[in-house]
Amino acid sequence: MQRIGFTAFPGFQLMNCAAIAVFEFANRAMGEPVYDVRLLSETGGAIRSSAGVSVATEPFDDAKFDTLIVGGSVEVESAPPGLIEFVRLSLARSRGVASICTGAFILAEAGLLDGRRATTHWYHAGALQAQYPKVKVDQDRIFIVDGPVWTSAGMTAGIDLALAMVENDLGTDIARDVARNLVVYHRRAGGQSQFSAPLELEPKSDRIQSALTYARRNLDTPLTVGQLAEAAHLSPRQFSRAFRAETGQSPAKAIENLRLEAARLMMEQSRHPIDVIARQTGFADRDRMRRAFLRAFGQPPQAIRRNARAKATG
């Protein structure tokens, strides 16, 4: 049985604990206890999260864990010295050490990220790099594995990290079964971007949201303003004006961004030929898609695919 230690401290973000469910459902999928998860803290007892909900913890001791996972907090603050020391010693005692979200700052303070590639929530990535210059921060990854040290982006990315651990331990079928039971995507690749074109758009009205939903479902078609306006139940003129007012982009620019995101994800996560991806995402041909990739990412599609695979296995 593998022992998983999950550290908590006053003010930790409760969402980080969602990763624990991955190990719970892995046990269910296996029909036997494969993982033994323990919540740990410096003092033991009830530890209050930033949401005001407390969790029961066991105090730090000399017990060995196969994997120690360090959660983060909403705001980056100085971690308790006892926690830093416990984490510093953990790499010698554990098979691996991981962080979720701003837990990367705790690993960095403990010296575990020096010379390693790491990620954290995109909002705090710049601060992590500035505060710990020896760390090779990549702010646009879901999670990164560098030797025995794993780091993930914010909040729900901890689920992706835990699913990757289960896949390493128990295989793809079990990890897929766990993801299915948790009703989450199996699993986002470590090299996948943290950013999302639909989130960047953030339309305010249901009508514009309906048009974007229609667009995402029909990326393989030309998608004219007339079609989008019809999906939004507006005239083309009303639609164009409302779309720009709510998203800050023209419909044409927004559709290109949606095509780019879909194509990039397919390049990162599938083995489909470039011609197929170009057709399925509405670029019509590989040359047009290549030019769009160069404008948006500064790299051709093939480089995006190579980088994603290298980072996922690195």
PDB file of C-alpha atoms in Angstrom:
ATOM      1  CA  MET A   1       0.000   0.000   0.000  1.00  0.00           C
ATOM      2  CA  GLN A   2       1.268   3.467  -0.867  1.00  0.00           C
ATOM      3  CA  ARG A   3       1.153   6.155   1.794  1.00  0.00           C
ATOM      4  CA  ILE A   4       0.195   9.624   0.584  1.00  0.00           C
ATOM      5  CA  GLY A   5       0.816  12.538   2.948  1.00  0.00           C
ATOM      6  CA  PHE A   6      -1.130  15.747   2.295  1.00  0.00           C
ATOM      7  CA  THR A   7      -0.005  18.802   4.240  1.00  0.00           C
ATOM      8  CA  ALA A   8      -2.328  21.480   5.562  1.00  0.00           C
ATOM      9  CA  PHE A   9      -1.597  24.743   7.354  1.00  0.00           C
ATOM     10  CA  PRO A  10      -3.733  27.606   8.689  1.00  0.00           C
ATOM     11  CA  GLY A  11      -5.379  29.390   5.759  1.00  0.00           C
ATOM     12  CA  PHE A  12      -4.762  26.631   3.186  1.00  0.00           C
ATOM     13  CA  GLN A  13      -7.137  26.552   0.202  1.00  0.00           C
ATOM     14  CA  LEU A  14      -9.712  23.789   0.610  1.00  0.00           C
ATOM     15  CA  MET A  15      -9.975  23.100  -3.130  1.00  0.00           C
ATOM     16  CA  ASN A  16      -6.526  21.533  -3.007  1.00  0.00           C
ATOM     17  CA  CYS A  17      -8.056  18.633  -1.089  1.00  0.00           C
ATOM     18  CA  ALA A  18     -10.028  17.649  -4.200  1.00  0.00           C
ATOM     19  CA  ALA A  19      -6.939  15.706  -5.279  1.00  0.00           C
ATOM     20  CA  ILE A  20      -7.541  13.338  -2.355  1.00  0.00           C
ATOM     21  CA  ALA A  21     -10.706  12.065  -4.065  1.00  0.00           C
ATOM     22  CA  VAL A  22      -8.572  10.735  -6.928  1.00  0.00           C
ATOM     23  CA  PHE A  23      -6.766   8.344  -4.573  1.00  0.00           C
ATOM     24  CA  GLU A  24     -10.036   7.410  -2.854  1.00  0.00           C
ATOM     25  CA  PHE A  25     -11.635   6.414  -6.143  1.00  0.00           C
ATOM     26  CA  ALA A  26      -8.486   4.617  -7.251  1.00  0.00           C
ATOM     27  CA  ASN A  27      -8.956   2.392  -4.203  1.00  0.00           C
ATOM     28  CA  ARG A  28     -12.570   1.821  -5.252  1.00  0.00           C
ATOM     29  CA  ALA A  29     -11.545   1.014  -8.816  1.00  0.00           C
ATOM     30  CA  MET A  30      -8.992  -1.535  -7.597  1.00  0.00           C
ATOM     31  CA  GLY A  31     -11.418  -3.085  -5.127  1.00  0.00           C
ATOM     32  CA  GLU A  32      -8.835  -2.847  -2.372  1.00  0.00           C
ATOM     33  CA  PRO A  33      -6.921  -0.148  -0.473  1.00  0.00           C
ATOM     34  CA  VAL A  34      -3.964   0.739  -2.677  1.00  0.00           C
ATOM     35  CA  TYR A  35      -3.484   4.246  -1.256  1.00  0.00           C
ATOM     36  CA  ASP A  36      -3.488   5.322   2.364  1.00  0.00           C
ATOM     37  CA  VAL A  37      -3.993   9.103   2.481  1.00  0.00           C
ATOM     38  CA  ARG A  38      -3.164  11.068   5.616  1.00  0.00           C
ATOM     39  CA  LEU A  39      -3.774  14.758   6.272  1.00  0.00           C
ATOM     40  CA  LEU A  40      -0.786  16.238   8.090  1.00  0.00           C
ATOM     41  CA  SER A  41       0.031  19.503   9.837  1.00  0.00           C
ATOM     42  CA  GLU A  42       2.742  20.870  12.088  1.00  0.00           C
ATOM     43  CA  THR A  43       0.552  20.810  15.188  1.00  0.00           C
ATOM     44  CA  GLY A  44      -1.987  18.149  14.331  1.00  0.00           C
ATOM     45  CA  GLY A  45      -5.632  18.593  15.246  1.00  0.00           C
ATOM     46  CA  ALA A  46      -8.129  20.857  13.498  1.00  0.00           C
ATOM     47  CA  ILE A  47      -6.640  23.173  10.851  1.00  0.00           C
ATOM     48  CA  ARG A  48      -8.837  25.975   9.520  1.00  0.00           C
ATOM     49  CA  SER A  49      -8.889  26.596   5.756  1.00  0.00           C
ATOM     50  CA  SER A  50      -9.294  29.969   4.045  1.00  0.00           C
ATOM     51  CA  ALA A  51     -12.967  29.065   3.496  1.00  0.00           C
ATOM     52  CA  GLY A  52     -13.469  28.723   7.254  1.00  0.00           C
ATOM     53  CA  VAL A  53     -13.871  24.939   7.132  1.00  0.00           C
ATOM     54  CA  SER A  54     -11.532  22.965   9.377  1.00  0.00           C
ATOM     55  CA  VAL A  55     -10.007  19.553   8.684  1.00  0.00           C
ATOM     56  CA  ALA A  56      -8.665  17.016  11.154  1.00  0.00           C
ATOM     57  CA  THR A  57      -4.936  16.385  10.801  1.00  0.00           C
ATOM     58  CA  GLU A  58      -2.171  14.243  12.230  1.00  0.00           C
ATOM     59  CA  PRO A  59       1.016  15.943  13.494  1.00  0.00           C
ATOM     60  CA  PHE A  60       4.274  15.774  11.567  1.00  0.00           C
ATOM     61  CA  ASP A  61       6.563  12.955  12.654  1.00  0.00           C
ATOM     62  CA  ASP A  62       9.316  10.802  11.197  1.00  0.00           C
ATOM     63  CA  ALA A  63       6.932   8.519   9.307  1.00  0.00           C
ATOM     64  CA  LYS A  64       7.853   7.863   5.683  1.00  0.00           C
ATOM     65  CA  PHE A  65       5.456   8.527   2.820  1.00  0.00           C
ATOM     66  CA  ASP A  66       5.649   7.333  -0.743  1.00  0.00           C
ATOM     67  CA  THR A  67       4.459  10.765  -1.863  1.00  0.00           C
ATOM     68  CA  LEU A  68       4.091  14.014   0.028  1.00  0.00           C
ATOM     69  CA  ILE A  69       1.685  16.576  -1.483  1.00  0.00           C
ATOM     70  CA  VAL A  70       1.868  20.215  -0.410  1.00  0.00           C
ATOM     71  CA  GLY A  71      -1.230  22.311  -0.968  1.00  0.00           C
ATOM     72  CA  GLY A  72      -1.328  26.062  -1.417  1.00  0.00           C
ATOM     73  CA  SER A  73      -3.289  29.102  -0.314  1.00  0.00           C
ATOM     74  CA  VAL A  74      -5.210  31.846  -2.092  1.00  0.00           C
ATOM     75  CA  GLU A  75      -2.632  34.478  -1.173  1.00  0.00           C
ATOM     76  CA  VAL A  76       1.072  33.736  -1.049  1.00  0.00           C
ATOM     77  CA  GLU A  77       2.274  34.220   2.512  1.00  0.00           C
ATOM     78  CA  SER A  78       5.242  32.986   4.512  1.00  0.00           C
ATOM     79  CA  ALA A  79       4.754  29.360   5.428  1.00  0.00           C
ATOM     80  CA  PRO A  80       5.362  28.195   9.007  1.00  0.00           C
ATOM     81  CA  PRO A  81       9.065  27.310   9.569  1.00  0.00           C
ATOM     82  CA  GLY A  82       8.070  23.869  10.821  1.00  0.00           C
ATOM     83  CA  LEU A  83       6.305  23.144   7.538  1.00  0.00           C
ATOM     84  CA  ILE A  84       9.303  24.330   5.509  1.00  0.00           C
ATOM     85  CA  GLU A  85      11.646  22.085   7.493  1.00  0.00           C
ATOM     86  CA  PHE A  86       9.290  19.101   7.173  1.00  0.00           C
ATOM     87  CA  VAL A  87       9.108  19.572   3.407  1.00  0.00           C
ATOM     88  CA  ARG A  88      12.883  20.052   3.174  1.00  0.00           C
ATOM     89  CA  LEU A  89      13.461  16.660   4.786  1.00  0.00           C
ATOM     90  CA  SER A  90      10.668  14.934   2.888  1.00  0.00           C
ATOM     91  CA  LEU A  91      12.498  14.372  -0.387  1.00  0.00           C
ATOM     92  CA  ALA A  92      14.961  12.066   1.325  1.00  0.00           C
ATOM     93  CA  ARG A  93      12.126  10.211   3.046  1.00  0.00           C
ATOM     94  CA  SER A  94       9.674   9.957   0.146  1.00  0.00           C
ATOM     95  CA  ARG A  95       9.544   8.554  -3.355  1.00  0.00           C
ATOM     96  CA  GLY A  96       8.285  11.906  -4.568  1.00  0.00           C
ATOM     97  CA  VAL A  97       7.130  15.339  -3.451  1.00  0.00           C
ATOM     98  CA  ALA A  98       4.407  17.382  -5.131  1.00  0.00           C
ATOM     99  CA  SER A  99       2.773  20.770  -4.857  1.00  0.00           C
ATOM    100  CA  ILE A 100      -0.599  22.111  -5.914  1.00  0.00           C
ATOM    101  CA  CYS A 101      -1.045  25.751  -6.881  1.00  0.00           C
ATOM    102  CA  THR A 102       0.952  28.087  -4.613  1.00  0.00           C
ATOM    103  CA  GLY A 103       2.320  25.105  -2.721  1.00  0.00           C
ATOM    104  CA  ALA A 104       5.204  25.535  -5.186  1.00  0.00           C
ATOM    105  CA  PHE A 105       6.369  28.499  -3.089  1.00  0.00           C
ATOM    106  CA  ILE A 106       6.729  26.169  -0.103  1.00  0.00           C
ATOM    107  CA  LEU A 107       8.739  23.674  -2.153  1.00  0.00           C
ATOM    108  CA  ALA A 108      10.891  26.508  -3.463  1.00  0.00           C
ATOM    109  CA  GLU A 109      11.515  27.920   0.014  1.00  0.00           C
ATOM    110  CA  ALA A 110      12.533  24.439   1.121  1.00  0.00           C
ATOM    111  CA  GLY A 111      15.060  24.340  -1.725  1.00  0.00           C
ATOM    112  CA  LEU A 112      13.401  21.445  -3.545  1.00  0.00           C
ATOM    113  CA  LEU A 113      12.891  23.369  -6.798  1.00  0.00           C
ATOM    114  CA  ASP A 114      16.410  24.736  -7.260  1.00  0.00           C
ATOM    115  CA  GLY A 115      17.503  23.940 -10.813  1.00  0.00           C
ATOM    116  CA  ARG A 116      14.200  22.217 -11.581  1.00  0.00           C
ATOM    117  CA  ARG A 117      11.362  23.039 -13.930  1.00  0.00           C
ATOM    118  CA  ALA A 118       8.177  23.912 -12.063  1.00  0.00           C
ATOM    119  CA  THR A 119       4.790  25.542 -12.472  1.00  0.00           C
ATOM    120  CA  THR A 120       2.164  27.185 -10.301  1.00  0.00           C
ATOM    121  CA  HIS A 121      -1.017  29.186 -10.772  1.00  0.00           C
ATOM    122  CA  TRP A 122      -0.434  31.561 -13.700  1.00  0.00           C
ATOM    123  CA  TYR A 123      -1.281  34.580 -11.538  1.00  0.00           C
ATOM    124  CA  HIS A 124       1.621  33.858  -9.169  1.00  0.00           C
ATOM    125  CA  ALA A 125       4.147  32.486 -11.661  1.00  0.00           C
ATOM    126  CA  GLY A 126       5.990  35.790 -12.086  1.00  0.00           C
ATOM    127  CA  ALA A 127       6.364  36.188  -8.336  1.00  0.00           C
ATOM    128  CA  LEU A 128       7.660  32.628  -8.002  1.00  0.00           C
ATOM    129  CA  GLN A 129      10.320  33.270 -10.636  1.00  0.00           C
ATOM    130  CA  ALA A 130      11.331  36.621  -9.139  1.00  0.00           C
ATOM    131  CA  GLN A 131      11.475  35.317  -5.591  1.00  0.00           C
ATOM    132  CA  TYR A 132      13.279  32.084  -6.461  1.00  0.00           C
ATOM    133  CA  PRO A 133      15.491  32.734  -9.522  1.00  0.00           C
ATOM    134  CA  LYS A 134      17.049  29.248  -9.367  1.00  0.00           C
ATOM    135  CA  VAL A 135      13.685  27.736 -10.296  1.00  0.00           C
ATOM    136  CA  LYS A 136      12.873  27.279 -13.997  1.00  0.00           C
ATOM    137  CA  VAL A 137       9.272  28.484 -13.902  1.00  0.00           C
ATOM    138  CA  ASP A 138       6.915  27.628 -16.755  1.00  0.00           C
ATOM    139  CA  GLN A 139       3.729  29.558 -16.093  1.00  0.00           C
ATOM    140  CA  ASP A 140       1.655  27.942 -18.847  1.00  0.00           C
ATOM    141  CA  ARG A 141       1.624  24.256 -17.854  1.00  0.00           C
ATOM    142  CA  ILE A 142      -1.058  22.227 -16.094  1.00  0.00           C
ATOM    143  CA  PHE A 143       1.587  20.217 -14.256  1.00  0.00           C
ATOM    144  CA  ILE A 144       5.280  19.437 -14.573  1.00  0.00           C
ATOM    145  CA  VAL A 145       7.265  16.402 -13.476  1.00  0.00           C
ATOM    146  CA  ASP A 146      10.981  16.962 -12.910  1.00  0.00           C
ATOM    147  CA  GLY A 147      12.532  13.870 -11.433  1.00  0.00           C
ATOM    148  CA  PRO A 148      10.890  13.086  -8.092  1.00  0.00           C
ATOM    149  CA  VAL A 149       9.286  16.541  -7.845  1.00  0.00           C
ATOM    150  CA  TRP A 150       5.837  17.285  -9.260  1.00  0.00           C
ATOM    151  CA  THR A 151       4.246  20.743  -9.420  1.00  0.00           C
ATOM    152  CA  SER A 152       0.832  21.732 -10.713  1.00  0.00           C
ATOM    153  CA  ALA A 153      -1.051  24.858 -11.629  1.00  0.00           C
ATOM    154  CA  GLY A 154      -3.915  26.262  -9.602  1.00  0.00           C
ATOM    155  CA  MET A 155      -6.869  24.597  -7.970  1.00  0.00           C
ATOM    156  CA  THR A 156      -8.351  21.875 -10.212  1.00  0.00           C
ATOM    157  CA  ALA A 157      -4.956  21.164 -11.815  1.00  0.00           C
ATOM    158  CA  GLY A 158      -4.219  19.187  -8.649  1.00  0.00           C
ATOM    159  CA  ILE A 159      -6.767  16.641  -9.871  1.00  0.00           C
ATOM    160  CA  ASP A 160      -4.853  16.283 -13.142  1.00  0.00           C
ATOM    161  CA  LEU A 161      -1.624  15.821 -11.195  1.00  0.00           C
ATOM    162  CA  ALA A 162      -3.168  13.139  -8.960  1.00  0.00           C
ATOM    163  CA  LEU A 163      -4.655  11.343 -11.979  1.00  0.00           C
ATOM    164  CA  ALA A 164      -1.202  11.307 -13.584  1.00  0.00           C
ATOM    165  CA  MET A 165       0.203   9.740 -10.414  1.00  0.00           C
ATOM    166  CA  VAL A 166      -2.497   7.067 -10.455  1.00  0.00           C
ATOM    167  CA  GLU A 167      -1.845   6.410 -14.131  1.00  0.00           C
ATOM    168  CA  ASN A 168       1.871   5.960 -13.391  1.00  0.00           C
ATOM    169  CA  ASP A 169       1.110   3.564 -10.553  1.00  0.00           C
ATOM    170  CA  LEU A 170      -1.905   1.620 -11.780  1.00  0.00           C
ATOM    171  CA  GLY A 171      -2.156   2.198 -15.523  1.00  0.00           C
ATOM    172  CA  THR A 172      -4.288   4.145 -17.956  1.00  0.00           C
ATOM    173  CA  ASP A 173      -7.452   2.066 -17.551  1.00  0.00           C
ATOM    174  CA  ILE A 174      -7.664   2.656 -13.808  1.00  0.00           C
ATOM    175  CA  ALA A 175      -6.932   6.369 -14.172  1.00  0.00           C
ATOM    176  CA  ARG A 176      -9.612   6.632 -16.851  1.00  0.00           C
ATOM    177  CA  ASP A 177     -12.099   4.830 -14.601  1.00  0.00           C
ATOM    178  CA  VAL A 178     -11.317   7.219 -11.750  1.00  0.00           C
ATOM    179  CA  ALA A 179     -11.746  10.248 -14.020  1.00  0.00           C
ATOM    180  CA  ARG A 180     -15.060   8.905 -15.291  1.00  0.00           C
ATOM    181  CA  ASN A 181     -16.378   8.423 -11.766  1.00  0.00           C
ATOM    182  CA  LEU A 182     -15.258  11.916 -10.781  1.00  0.00           C
ATOM    183  CA  VAL A 183     -16.837  13.302 -13.968  1.00  0.00           C
ATOM    184  CA  VAL A 184     -13.640  15.022 -15.035  1.00  0.00           C
ATOM    185  CA  TYR A 185     -11.617  15.016 -18.222  1.00  0.00           C
ATOM    186  CA  HIS A 186      -9.156  12.131 -18.411  1.00  0.00           C
ATOM    187  CA  ARG A 187      -6.701  13.803 -17.805  1.00  0.00           C
ATOM    188  CA  ARG A 188      -5.425  17.110 -19.172  1.00  0.00           C
ATOM    189  CA  ALA A 189      -1.879  16.639 -20.409  1.00  0.00           C
ATOM    190  CA  GLY A 190       0.837  18.185 -18.303  1.00  0.00           C
ATOM    191  CA  GLY A 191       1.945  20.250 -21.274  1.00  0.00           C
ATOM    192  CA  GLN A 192      -1.493  21.716 -21.831  1.00  0.00           C
ATOM    193  CA  SER A 193      -1.874  25.470 -21.479  1.00  0.00           C
ATOM    194  CA  GLN A 194      -3.526  26.943 -18.383  1.00  0.00           C
ATOM    195  CA  PHE A 195      -5.281  29.547 -20.507  1.00  0.00           C
ATOM    196  CA  SER A 196      -8.596  29.218 -22.290  1.00  0.00           C
ATOM    197  CA  ALA A 197      -9.917  31.317 -25.166  1.00  0.00           C
ATOM    198  CA  PRO A 198     -13.556  30.980 -23.985  1.00  0.00           C
ATOM    199  CA  LEU A 199     -12.566  32.199 -20.514  1.00  0.00           C
ATOM    200  CA  GLU A 200     -10.722  35.158 -22.006  1.00  0.00           C
ATOM    201  CA  LEU A 201     -13.880  36.169 -23.895  1.00  0.00           C
ATOM    202  CA  GLU A 202     -16.223  36.104 -20.872  1.00  0.00           C
ATOM    203  CA  PRO A 203     -19.463  37.203 -22.580  1.00  0.00           C
ATOM    204  CA  LYS A 204     -22.042  38.776 -20.261  1.00  0.00           C
ATOM    205  CA  SER A 205     -25.276  37.853 -22.026  1.00  0.00           C
ATOM    206  CA  ASP A 206     -26.849  34.487 -22.750  1.00  0.00           C
ATOM    207  CA  ARG A 207     -27.246  35.454 -26.404  1.00  0.00           C
ATOM    208  CA  ILE A 208     -23.538  35.965 -27.002  1.00  0.00           C
ATOM    209  CA  GLN A 209     -22.748  32.874 -24.950  1.00  0.00           C
ATOM    210  CA  SER A 210     -25.144  30.889 -27.151  1.00  0.00           C
ATOM    211  CA  ALA A 211     -23.316  32.116 -30.251  1.00  0.00           C
ATOM    212  CA  LEU A 212     -19.965  31.026 -28.818  1.00  0.00           C
ATOM    213  CA  THR A 213     -21.369  27.634 -27.852  1.00  0.00           C
ATOM    214  CA  TYR A 214     -22.639  27.237 -31.414  1.00  0.00           C
ATOM    215  CA  ALA A 215     -19.222  28.255 -32.743  1.00  0.00           C
ATOM    216  CA  ARG A 216     -17.339  25.730 -30.590  1.00  0.00           C
ATOM    217  CA  ARG A 217     -19.646  22.954 -31.787  1.00  0.00           C
ATOM    218  CA  ASN A 218     -19.210  23.888 -35.436  1.00  0.00           C
ATOM    219  CA  LEU A 219     -15.557  24.872 -35.768  1.00  0.00           C
ATOM    220  CA  ASP A 220     -15.220  22.670 -38.845  1.00  0.00           C
ATOM    221  CA  THR A 221     -17.623  24.948 -40.786  1.00  0.00           C
ATOM    222  CA  PRO A 222     -17.009  28.476 -42.172  1.00  0.00           C
ATOM    223  CA  LEU A 223     -18.977  30.151 -39.310  1.00  0.00           C
ATOM    224  CA  THR A 224     -20.219  33.392 -40.836  1.00  0.00           C
ATOM    225  CA  VAL A 225     -21.444  36.375 -38.838  1.00  0.00           C
ATOM    226  CA  GLY A 226     -24.899  35.593 -40.153  1.00  0.00           C
ATOM    227  CA  GLN A 227     -24.810  32.092 -38.648  1.00  0.00           C
ATOM    228  CA  LEU A 228     -23.583  33.378 -35.295  1.00  0.00           C
ATOM    229  CA  ALA A 229     -26.162  36.160 -35.271  1.00  0.00           C
ATOM    230  CA  GLU A 230     -28.899  33.634 -35.949  1.00  0.00           C
ATOM    231  CA  ALA A 231     -27.674  31.495 -33.035  1.00  0.00           C
ATOM    232  CA  ALA A 232     -27.854  34.598 -30.840  1.00  0.00           C
ATOM    233  CA  HIS A 233     -31.292  35.596 -32.207  1.00  0.00           C
ATOM    234  CA  LEU A 234     -29.976  38.985 -33.299  1.00  0.00           C
ATOM    235  CA  SER A 235     -29.519  40.741 -36.595  1.00  0.00           C
ATOM    236  CA  PRO A 236     -25.950  40.603 -37.971  1.00  0.00           C
ATOM    237  CA  ARG A 237     -25.445  44.297 -37.184  1.00  0.00           C
ATOM    238  CA  GLN A 238     -26.822  43.989 -33.646  1.00  0.00           C
ATOM    239  CA  PHE A 239     -24.772  40.862 -33.081  1.00  0.00           C
ATOM    240  CA  SER A 240     -21.459  42.375 -34.238  1.00  0.00           C
ATOM    241  CA  ARG A 241     -21.984  45.437 -32.066  1.00  0.00           C
ATOM    242  CA  ALA A 242     -23.042  43.445 -28.986  1.00  0.00           C
ATOM    243  CA  PHE A 243     -20.256  40.887 -29.449  1.00  0.00           C
ATOM    244  CA  ARG A 244     -17.518  43.500 -29.525  1.00  0.00           C
ATOM    245  CA  ALA A 245     -19.033  45.363 -26.578  1.00  0.00           C
ATOM    246  CA  GLU A 246     -19.133  42.227 -24.425  1.00  0.00           C
ATOM    247  CA  THR A 247     -15.888  40.528 -25.416  1.00  0.00           C
ATOM    248  CA  GLY A 248     -13.658  43.319 -26.672  1.00  0.00           C
ATOM    249  CA  GLN A 249     -13.043  41.340 -29.876  1.00  0.00           C
ATOM    250  CA  SER A 250     -14.574  41.133 -33.312  1.00  0.00           C
ATOM    251  CA  PRO A 251     -16.451  37.909 -34.106  1.00  0.00           C
ATOM    252  CA  ALA A 252     -13.793  36.983 -36.672  1.00  0.00           C
ATOM    253  CA  LYS A 253     -10.943  37.387 -34.170  1.00  0.00           C
ATOM    254  CA  ALA A 254     -12.785  35.437 -31.489  1.00  0.00           C
ATOM    255  CA  ILE A 255     -13.531  32.567 -33.868  1.00  0.00           C
ATOM    256  CA  GLU A 256      -9.883  32.411 -34.912  1.00  0.00           C
ATOM    257  CA  ASN A 257      -8.882  32.219 -31.233  1.00  0.00           C
ATOM    258  CA  LEU A 258     -11.354  29.386 -30.656  1.00  0.00           C
ATOM    259  CA  ARG A 259      -9.969  27.556 -33.691  1.00  0.00           C
ATOM    260  CA  LEU A 260      -6.419  28.107 -32.445  1.00  0.00           C
ATOM    261  CA  GLU A 261      -7.196  26.720 -28.996  1.00  0.00           C
ATOM    262  CA  ALA A 262      -8.962  23.666 -30.390  1.00  0.00           C
ATOM    263  CA  ALA A 263      -6.143  23.019 -32.862  1.00  0.00           C
ATOM    264  CA  ARG A 264      -3.445  23.489 -30.217  1.00  0.00           C
ATOM    265  CA  LEU A 265      -5.151  21.038 -27.855  1.00  0.00           C
ATOM    266  CA  MET A 266      -5.446  18.478 -30.650  1.00  0.00           C
ATOM    267  CA  MET A 267      -1.771  18.947 -31.498  1.00  0.00           C
ATOM    268  CA  GLU A 268      -0.840  18.425 -27.832  1.00  0.00           C
ATOM    269  CA  GLN A 269      -3.173  15.550 -27.015  1.00  0.00           C
ATOM    270  CA  SER A 270      -3.774  13.571 -30.208  1.00  0.00           C
ATOM    271  CA  ARG A 271      -1.793  11.894 -32.935  1.00  0.00           C
ATOM    272  CA  HIS A 272      -4.029  13.132 -35.735  1.00  0.00           C
ATOM    273  CA  PRO A 273      -2.167  14.342 -38.845  1.00  0.00           C
ATOM    274  CA  ILE A 274      -1.884  18.097 -39.212  1.00  0.00           C
ATOM    275  CA  ASP A 275      -4.122  18.102 -42.298  1.00  0.00           C
ATOM    276  CA  VAL A 276      -6.899  16.395 -40.316  1.00  0.00           C
ATOM    277  CA  ILE A 277      -6.590  18.829 -37.411  1.00  0.00           C
ATOM    278  CA  ALA A 278      -6.662  21.792 -39.797  1.00  0.00           C
ATOM    279  CA  ARG A 279      -9.914  20.550 -41.368  1.00  0.00           C
ATOM    280  CA  GLN A 280     -11.603  19.650 -38.075  1.00  0.00           C
ATOM    281  CA  THR A 281     -10.873  23.067 -36.554  1.00  0.00           C
ATOM    282  CA  GLY A 282     -11.914  25.061 -39.594  1.00  0.00           C
ATOM    283  CA  PHE A 283      -8.559  26.233 -40.916  1.00  0.00           C
ATOM    284  CA  ALA A 284      -9.259  24.458 -44.224  1.00  0.00           C
ATOM    285  CA  ASP A 285      -5.606  23.586 -44.863  1.00  0.00           C
ATOM    286  CA  ARG A 286      -2.338  23.149 -42.974  1.00  0.00           C
ATOM    287  CA  ASP A 287      -0.710  26.268 -44.443  1.00  0.00           C
ATOM    288  CA  ARG A 288      -3.454  28.526 -43.142  1.00  0.00           C
ATOM    289  CA  MET A 289      -3.268  26.883 -39.733  1.00  0.00           C
ATOM    290  CA  ARG A 290       0.523  27.194 -39.698  1.00  0.00           C
ATOM    291  CA  ARG A 291       0.334  30.934 -40.363  1.00  0.00           C
ATOM    292  CA  ALA A 292      -2.234  31.349 -37.572  1.00  0.00           C
ATOM    293  CA  PHE A 293      -0.024  29.393 -35.138  1.00  0.00           C
ATOM    294  CA  LEU A 294       2.981  31.552 -35.982  1.00  0.00           C
ATOM    295  CA  ARG A 295       0.981  34.731 -35.377  1.00  0.00           C
ATOM    296  CA  ALA A 296      -0.480  33.532 -32.079  1.00  0.00           C
ATOM    297  CA  PHE A 297       2.232  31.326 -30.583  1.00  0.00           C
ATOM    298  CA  GLY A 298       5.369  32.216 -32.500  1.00  0.00           C
ATOM    299  CA  GLN A 299       5.777  28.519 -33.348  1.00  0.00           C
ATOM    300  CA  PRO A 300       4.459  26.167 -36.047  1.00  0.00           C
ATOM    301  CA  PRO A 301       2.073  23.335 -35.082  1.00  0.00           C
ATOM    302  CA  GLN A 302       4.826  20.706 -35.217  1.00  0.00           C
ATOM    303  CA  ALA A 303       6.848  22.588 -32.574  1.00  0.00           C
ATOM    304  CA  ILE A 304       3.811  22.839 -30.303  1.00  0.00           C
ATOM    305  CA  ARG A 305       3.369  19.062 -30.537  1.00  0.00           C
ATOM    306  CA  ARG A 306       7.064  18.338 -29.875  1.00  0.00           C
ATOM    307  CA  ASN A 307       7.169  20.694 -26.887  1.00  0.00           C
ATOM    308  CA  ALA A 308       4.023  19.273 -25.338  1.00  0.00           C
ATOM    309  CA  ARG A 309       5.325  15.720 -25.559  1.00  0.00           C
ATOM    310  CA  ALA A 310       8.719  16.687 -24.191  1.00  0.00           C
ATOM    311  CA  LYS A 311       7.188  18.538 -21.229  1.00  0.00           C
ATOM    312  CA  ALA A 312       4.705  15.783 -20.479  1.00  0.00           C
ATOM    313  CA  THR A 313       7.508  13.227 -20.207  1.00  0.00           C
ATOM    314  CA  GLY A 314      10.139  15.537 -18.752  1.00  0.00           C
TER     315      GLY A 314
END
